[in-house]
PDB file of C-alpha atoms in Angstrom:
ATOM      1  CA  UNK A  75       0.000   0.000   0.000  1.00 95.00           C
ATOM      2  CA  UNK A  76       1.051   3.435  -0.318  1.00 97.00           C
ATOM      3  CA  UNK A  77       1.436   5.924   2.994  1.00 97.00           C
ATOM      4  CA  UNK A  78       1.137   9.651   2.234  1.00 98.00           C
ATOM      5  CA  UNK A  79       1.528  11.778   5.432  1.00 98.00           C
ATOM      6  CA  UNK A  80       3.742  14.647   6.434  1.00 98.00           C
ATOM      7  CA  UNK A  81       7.182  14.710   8.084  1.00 98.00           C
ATOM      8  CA  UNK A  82       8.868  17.626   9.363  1.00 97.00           C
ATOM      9  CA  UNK A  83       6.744  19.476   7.480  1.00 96.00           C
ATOM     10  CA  UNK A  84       7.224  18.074   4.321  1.00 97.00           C
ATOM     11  CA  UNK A  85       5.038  15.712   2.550  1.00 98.00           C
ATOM     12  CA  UNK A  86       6.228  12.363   1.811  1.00 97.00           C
ATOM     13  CA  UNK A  87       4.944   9.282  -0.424  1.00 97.00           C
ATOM     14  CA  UNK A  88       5.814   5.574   1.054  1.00 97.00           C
ATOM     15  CA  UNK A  89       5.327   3.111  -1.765  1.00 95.00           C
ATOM     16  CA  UNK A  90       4.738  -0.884  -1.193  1.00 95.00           C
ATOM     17  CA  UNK A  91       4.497  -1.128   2.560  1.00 97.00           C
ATOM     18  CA  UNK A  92       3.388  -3.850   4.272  1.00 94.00           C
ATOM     19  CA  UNK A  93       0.155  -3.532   6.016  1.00 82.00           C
ATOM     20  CA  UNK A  94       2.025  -4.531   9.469  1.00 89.00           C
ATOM     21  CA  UNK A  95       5.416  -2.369   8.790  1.00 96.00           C
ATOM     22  CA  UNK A  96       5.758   0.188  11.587  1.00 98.00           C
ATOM     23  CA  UNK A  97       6.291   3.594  11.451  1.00 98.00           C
ATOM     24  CA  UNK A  98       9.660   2.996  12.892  1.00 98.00           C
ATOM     25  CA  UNK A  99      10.874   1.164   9.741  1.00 98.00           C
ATOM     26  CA  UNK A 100       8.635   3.216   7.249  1.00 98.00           C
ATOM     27  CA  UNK A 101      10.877   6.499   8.656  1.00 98.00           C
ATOM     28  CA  UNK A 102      13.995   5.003   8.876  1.00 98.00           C
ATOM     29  CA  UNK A 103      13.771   2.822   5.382  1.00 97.00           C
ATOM     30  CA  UNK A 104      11.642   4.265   3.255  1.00 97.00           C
ATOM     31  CA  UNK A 105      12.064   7.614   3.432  1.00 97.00           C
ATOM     32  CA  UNK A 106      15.386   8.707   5.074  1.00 97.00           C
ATOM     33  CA  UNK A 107      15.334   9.809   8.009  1.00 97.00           C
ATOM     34  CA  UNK A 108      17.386   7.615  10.267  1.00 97.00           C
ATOM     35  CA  UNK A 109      17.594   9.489  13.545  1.00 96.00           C
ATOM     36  CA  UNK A 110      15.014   7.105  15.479  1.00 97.00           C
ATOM     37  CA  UNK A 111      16.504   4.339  16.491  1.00 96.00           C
ATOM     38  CA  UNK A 112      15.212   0.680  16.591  1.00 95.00           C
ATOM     39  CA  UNK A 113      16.487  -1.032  20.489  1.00 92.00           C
ATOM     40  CA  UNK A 114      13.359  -2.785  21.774  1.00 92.00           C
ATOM     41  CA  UNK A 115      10.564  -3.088  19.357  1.00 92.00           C
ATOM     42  CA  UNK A 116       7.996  -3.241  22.310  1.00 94.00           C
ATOM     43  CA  UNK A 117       7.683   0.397  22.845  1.00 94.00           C
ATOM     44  CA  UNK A 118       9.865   0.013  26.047  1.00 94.00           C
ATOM     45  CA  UNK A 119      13.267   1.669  25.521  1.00 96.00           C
ATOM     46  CA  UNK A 120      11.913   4.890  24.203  1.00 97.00           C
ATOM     47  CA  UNK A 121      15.088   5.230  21.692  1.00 97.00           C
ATOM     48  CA  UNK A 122      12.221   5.424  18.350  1.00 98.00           C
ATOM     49  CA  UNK A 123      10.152   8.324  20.438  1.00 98.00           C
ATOM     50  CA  UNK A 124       8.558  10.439  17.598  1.00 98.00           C
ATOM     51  CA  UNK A 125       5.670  13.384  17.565  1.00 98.00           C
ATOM     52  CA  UNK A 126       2.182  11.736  15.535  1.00 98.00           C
ATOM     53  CA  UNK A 127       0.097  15.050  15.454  1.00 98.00           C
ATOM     54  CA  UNK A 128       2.196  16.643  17.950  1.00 97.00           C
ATOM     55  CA  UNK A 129       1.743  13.596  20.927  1.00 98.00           C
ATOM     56  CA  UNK A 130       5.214  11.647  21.326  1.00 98.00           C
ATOM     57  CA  UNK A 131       4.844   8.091  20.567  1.00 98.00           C
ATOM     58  CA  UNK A 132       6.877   4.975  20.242  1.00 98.00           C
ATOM     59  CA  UNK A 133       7.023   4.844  16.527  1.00 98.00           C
ATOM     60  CA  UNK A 134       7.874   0.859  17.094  1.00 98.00           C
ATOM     61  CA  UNK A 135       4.317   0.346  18.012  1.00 98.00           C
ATOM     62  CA  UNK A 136       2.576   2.761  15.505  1.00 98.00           C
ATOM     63  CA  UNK A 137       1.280   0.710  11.597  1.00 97.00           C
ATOM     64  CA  UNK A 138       2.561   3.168   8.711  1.00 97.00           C
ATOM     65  CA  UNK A 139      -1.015   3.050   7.900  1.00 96.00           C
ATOM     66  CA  UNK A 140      -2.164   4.980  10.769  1.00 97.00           C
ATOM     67  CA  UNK A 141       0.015   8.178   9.869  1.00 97.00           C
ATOM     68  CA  UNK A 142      -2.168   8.744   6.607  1.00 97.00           C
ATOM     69  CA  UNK A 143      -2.748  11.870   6.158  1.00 98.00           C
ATOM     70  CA  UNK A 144      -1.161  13.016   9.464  1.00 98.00           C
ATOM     71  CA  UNK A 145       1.570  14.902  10.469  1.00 98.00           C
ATOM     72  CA  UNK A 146       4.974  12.943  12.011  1.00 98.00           C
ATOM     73  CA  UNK A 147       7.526  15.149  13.340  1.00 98.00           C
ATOM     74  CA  UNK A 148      10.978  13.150  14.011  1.00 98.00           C
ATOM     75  CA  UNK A 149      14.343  14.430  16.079  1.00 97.00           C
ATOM     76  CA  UNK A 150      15.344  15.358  12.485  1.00 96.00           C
ATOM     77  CA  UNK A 151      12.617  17.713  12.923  1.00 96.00           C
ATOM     78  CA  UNK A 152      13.631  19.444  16.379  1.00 96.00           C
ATOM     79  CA  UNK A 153      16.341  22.028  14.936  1.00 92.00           C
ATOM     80  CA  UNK A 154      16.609  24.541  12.692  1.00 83.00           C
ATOM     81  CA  UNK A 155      16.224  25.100   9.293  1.00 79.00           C
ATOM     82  CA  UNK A 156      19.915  25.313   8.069  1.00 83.00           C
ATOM     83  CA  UNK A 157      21.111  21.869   9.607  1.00 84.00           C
ATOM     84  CA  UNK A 158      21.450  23.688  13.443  1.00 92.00           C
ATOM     85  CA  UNK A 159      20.400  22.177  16.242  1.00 95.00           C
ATOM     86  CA  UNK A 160      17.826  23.446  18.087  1.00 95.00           C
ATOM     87  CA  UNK A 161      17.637  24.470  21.775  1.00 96.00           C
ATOM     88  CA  UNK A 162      17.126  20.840  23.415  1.00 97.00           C
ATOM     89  CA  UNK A 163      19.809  19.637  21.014  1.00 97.00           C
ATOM     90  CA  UNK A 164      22.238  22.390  21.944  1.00 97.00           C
ATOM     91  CA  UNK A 165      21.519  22.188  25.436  1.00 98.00           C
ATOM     92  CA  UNK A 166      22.318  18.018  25.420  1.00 97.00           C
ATOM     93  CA  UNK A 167      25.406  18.865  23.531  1.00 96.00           C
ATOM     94  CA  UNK A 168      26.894  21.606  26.598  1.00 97.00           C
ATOM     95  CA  UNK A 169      25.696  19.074  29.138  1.00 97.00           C
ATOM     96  CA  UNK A 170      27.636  16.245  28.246  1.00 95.00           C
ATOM     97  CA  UNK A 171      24.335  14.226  27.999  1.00 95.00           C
ATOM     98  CA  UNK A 172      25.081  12.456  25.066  1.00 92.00           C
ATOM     99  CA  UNK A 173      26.648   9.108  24.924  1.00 88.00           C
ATOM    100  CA  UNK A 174      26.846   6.415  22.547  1.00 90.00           C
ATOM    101  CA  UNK A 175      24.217   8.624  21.447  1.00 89.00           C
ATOM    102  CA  UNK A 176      20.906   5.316  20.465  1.00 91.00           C
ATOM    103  CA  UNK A 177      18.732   6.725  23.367  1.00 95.00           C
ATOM    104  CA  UNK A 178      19.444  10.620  22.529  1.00 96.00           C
ATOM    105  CA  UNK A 179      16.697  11.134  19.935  1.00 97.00           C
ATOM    106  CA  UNK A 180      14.054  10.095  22.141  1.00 97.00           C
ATOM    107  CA  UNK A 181      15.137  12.036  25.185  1.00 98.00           C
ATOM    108  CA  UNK A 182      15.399  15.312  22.846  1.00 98.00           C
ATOM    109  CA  UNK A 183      11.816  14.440  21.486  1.00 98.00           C
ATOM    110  CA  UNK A 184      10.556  13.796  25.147  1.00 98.00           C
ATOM    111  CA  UNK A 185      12.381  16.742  26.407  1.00 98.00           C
ATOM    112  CA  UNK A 186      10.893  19.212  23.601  1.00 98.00           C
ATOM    113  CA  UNK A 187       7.371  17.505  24.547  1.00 98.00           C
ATOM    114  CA  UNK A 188       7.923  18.730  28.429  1.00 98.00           C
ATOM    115  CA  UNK A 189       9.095  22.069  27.694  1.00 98.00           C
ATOM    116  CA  UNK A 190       6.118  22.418  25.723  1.00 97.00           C
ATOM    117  CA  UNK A 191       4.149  21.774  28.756  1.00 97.00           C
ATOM    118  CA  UNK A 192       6.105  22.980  31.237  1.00 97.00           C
ATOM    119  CA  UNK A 193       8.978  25.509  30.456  1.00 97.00           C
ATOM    120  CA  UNK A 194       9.984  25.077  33.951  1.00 97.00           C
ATOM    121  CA  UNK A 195       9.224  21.387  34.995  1.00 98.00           C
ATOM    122  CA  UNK A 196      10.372  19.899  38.706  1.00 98.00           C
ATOM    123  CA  UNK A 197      13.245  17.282  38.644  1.00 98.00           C
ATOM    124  CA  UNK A 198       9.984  15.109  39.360  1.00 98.00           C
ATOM    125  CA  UNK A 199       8.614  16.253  36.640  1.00 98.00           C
ATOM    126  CA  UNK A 200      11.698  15.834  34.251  1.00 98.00           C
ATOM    127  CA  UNK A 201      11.621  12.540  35.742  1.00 97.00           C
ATOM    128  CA  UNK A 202       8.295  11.338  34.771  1.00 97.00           C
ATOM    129  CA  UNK A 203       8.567  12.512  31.478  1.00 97.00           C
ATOM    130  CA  UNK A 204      11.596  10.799  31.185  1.00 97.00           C
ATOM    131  CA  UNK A 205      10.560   7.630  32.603  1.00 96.00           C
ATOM    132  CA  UNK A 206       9.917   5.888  29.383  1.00 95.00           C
ATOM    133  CA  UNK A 207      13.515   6.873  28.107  1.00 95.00           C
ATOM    134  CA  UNK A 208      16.180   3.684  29.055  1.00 95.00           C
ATOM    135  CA  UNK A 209      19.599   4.810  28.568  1.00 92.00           C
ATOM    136  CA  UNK A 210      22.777   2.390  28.960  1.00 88.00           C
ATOM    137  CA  UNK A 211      25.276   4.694  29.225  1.00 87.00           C
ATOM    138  CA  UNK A 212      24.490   7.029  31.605  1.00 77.00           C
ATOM    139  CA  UNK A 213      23.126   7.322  35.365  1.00 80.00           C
ATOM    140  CA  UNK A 214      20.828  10.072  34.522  1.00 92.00           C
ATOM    141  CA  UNK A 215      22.232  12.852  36.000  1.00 95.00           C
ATOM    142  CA  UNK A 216      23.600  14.408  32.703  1.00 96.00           C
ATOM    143  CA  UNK A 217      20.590  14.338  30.831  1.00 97.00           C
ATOM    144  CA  UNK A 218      18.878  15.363  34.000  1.00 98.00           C
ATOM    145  CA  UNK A 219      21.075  18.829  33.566  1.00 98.00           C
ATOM    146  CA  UNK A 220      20.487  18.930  29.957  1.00 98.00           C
ATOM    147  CA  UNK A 221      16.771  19.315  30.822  1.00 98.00           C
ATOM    148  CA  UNK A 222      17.417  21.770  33.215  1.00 98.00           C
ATOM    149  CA  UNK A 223      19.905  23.460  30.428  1.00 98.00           C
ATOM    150  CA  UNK A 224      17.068  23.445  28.354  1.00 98.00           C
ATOM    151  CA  UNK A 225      14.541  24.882  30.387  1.00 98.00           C
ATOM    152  CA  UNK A 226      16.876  27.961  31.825  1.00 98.00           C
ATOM    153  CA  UNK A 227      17.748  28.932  28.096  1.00 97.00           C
ATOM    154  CA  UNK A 228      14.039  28.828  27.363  1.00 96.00           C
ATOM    155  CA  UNK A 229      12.660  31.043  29.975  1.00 96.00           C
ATOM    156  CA  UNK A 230      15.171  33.155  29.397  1.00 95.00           C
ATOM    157  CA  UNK A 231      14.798  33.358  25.762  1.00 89.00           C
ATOM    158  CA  UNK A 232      17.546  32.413  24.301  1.00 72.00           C
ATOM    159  CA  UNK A 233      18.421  29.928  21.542  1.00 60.00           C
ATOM    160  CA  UNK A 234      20.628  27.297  21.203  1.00 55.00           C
ATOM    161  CA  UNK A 235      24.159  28.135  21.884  1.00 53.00           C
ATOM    162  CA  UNK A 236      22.878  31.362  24.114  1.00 51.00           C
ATOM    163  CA  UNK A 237      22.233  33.690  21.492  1.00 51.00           C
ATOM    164  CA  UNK A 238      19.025  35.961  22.585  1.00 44.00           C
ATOM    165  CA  UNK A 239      15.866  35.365  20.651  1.00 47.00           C
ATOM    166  CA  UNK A 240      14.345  38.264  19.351  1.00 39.00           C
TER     167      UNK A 240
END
């Protein structure tokens, strides 16, 4: 079947999927954009975490055919136009959050969902959010202060890197 939806604001054709081919492979496969990651499969690990309609999902457990017509935003889709990252990015980058780097693209679209919500969220709250998120590498506390990065540059207005949004 063919899949016609929109990703990163662009409109995209996927030709001859499989009625039971997930999203996951659909992005990653079909039409180029590799920065999910496949780890679990079982929507556990959080690395394939992906915006459907602005609501992060495991893209693992979504069928290509429900994304017809829709709109699927990808870490791909978190920065800026010209190939720079964007503020969550940035702000994992000057933390030293990222490791081996297979859980980073769901953090950063799990982070960008809670900021979203909550430009100032509780270490509870970053938490929470978080909890779906496994990382190997890490025990937390650096991706903890990327969050925190995150949040301070965004109340305060600023961009990634610390240049002041106008």
């Amino acid at each position: 079947m063919r899949v016609t939806f929109t990703a990163n604001g662009k409109p995209v054709e996927a030709d001859d999927v499989w009625e039971g081919e997930s999203l996951l492979y659909v992005l990653r496969e079909r039409v180029g954009l590799p920065g999910s990651k496949n780890a679990c499969e079982q929507g556990e690990c959080g690395s394939c975490t992906v915006y459907l309609d602005d609501v992060p999902v495991c893209s693992c457990l979504v069928a290509a055919g429900q994304v017809q017509d829709r709109e699927v935003r990808t870490v791909e889709g978190l920065g800026g136009e010209g190939g720079e990252l964007g503020l969550v990015q940035q702000a994992f980058v000057d933390a030293g959050a990222v490791q081996c780097g297979f859980c980073t693209p769901g953090l950063l679209v799990q982070t960008d969902a809670l900021l979203a919500q909550d430009a100032q969220p509780s270490d509870a709250d970053i938490r929470e959010a978080l909890s779906g998120n496994l990382c190997r590498c890490t025990g937390y506390e650096k991706i903890m202060d990327a969050v925190r990065l995150a949040s301070a540059r965004k109340c305060a207005g600023t961009e990634a890197g610390g240049a002041v949004a106008e």
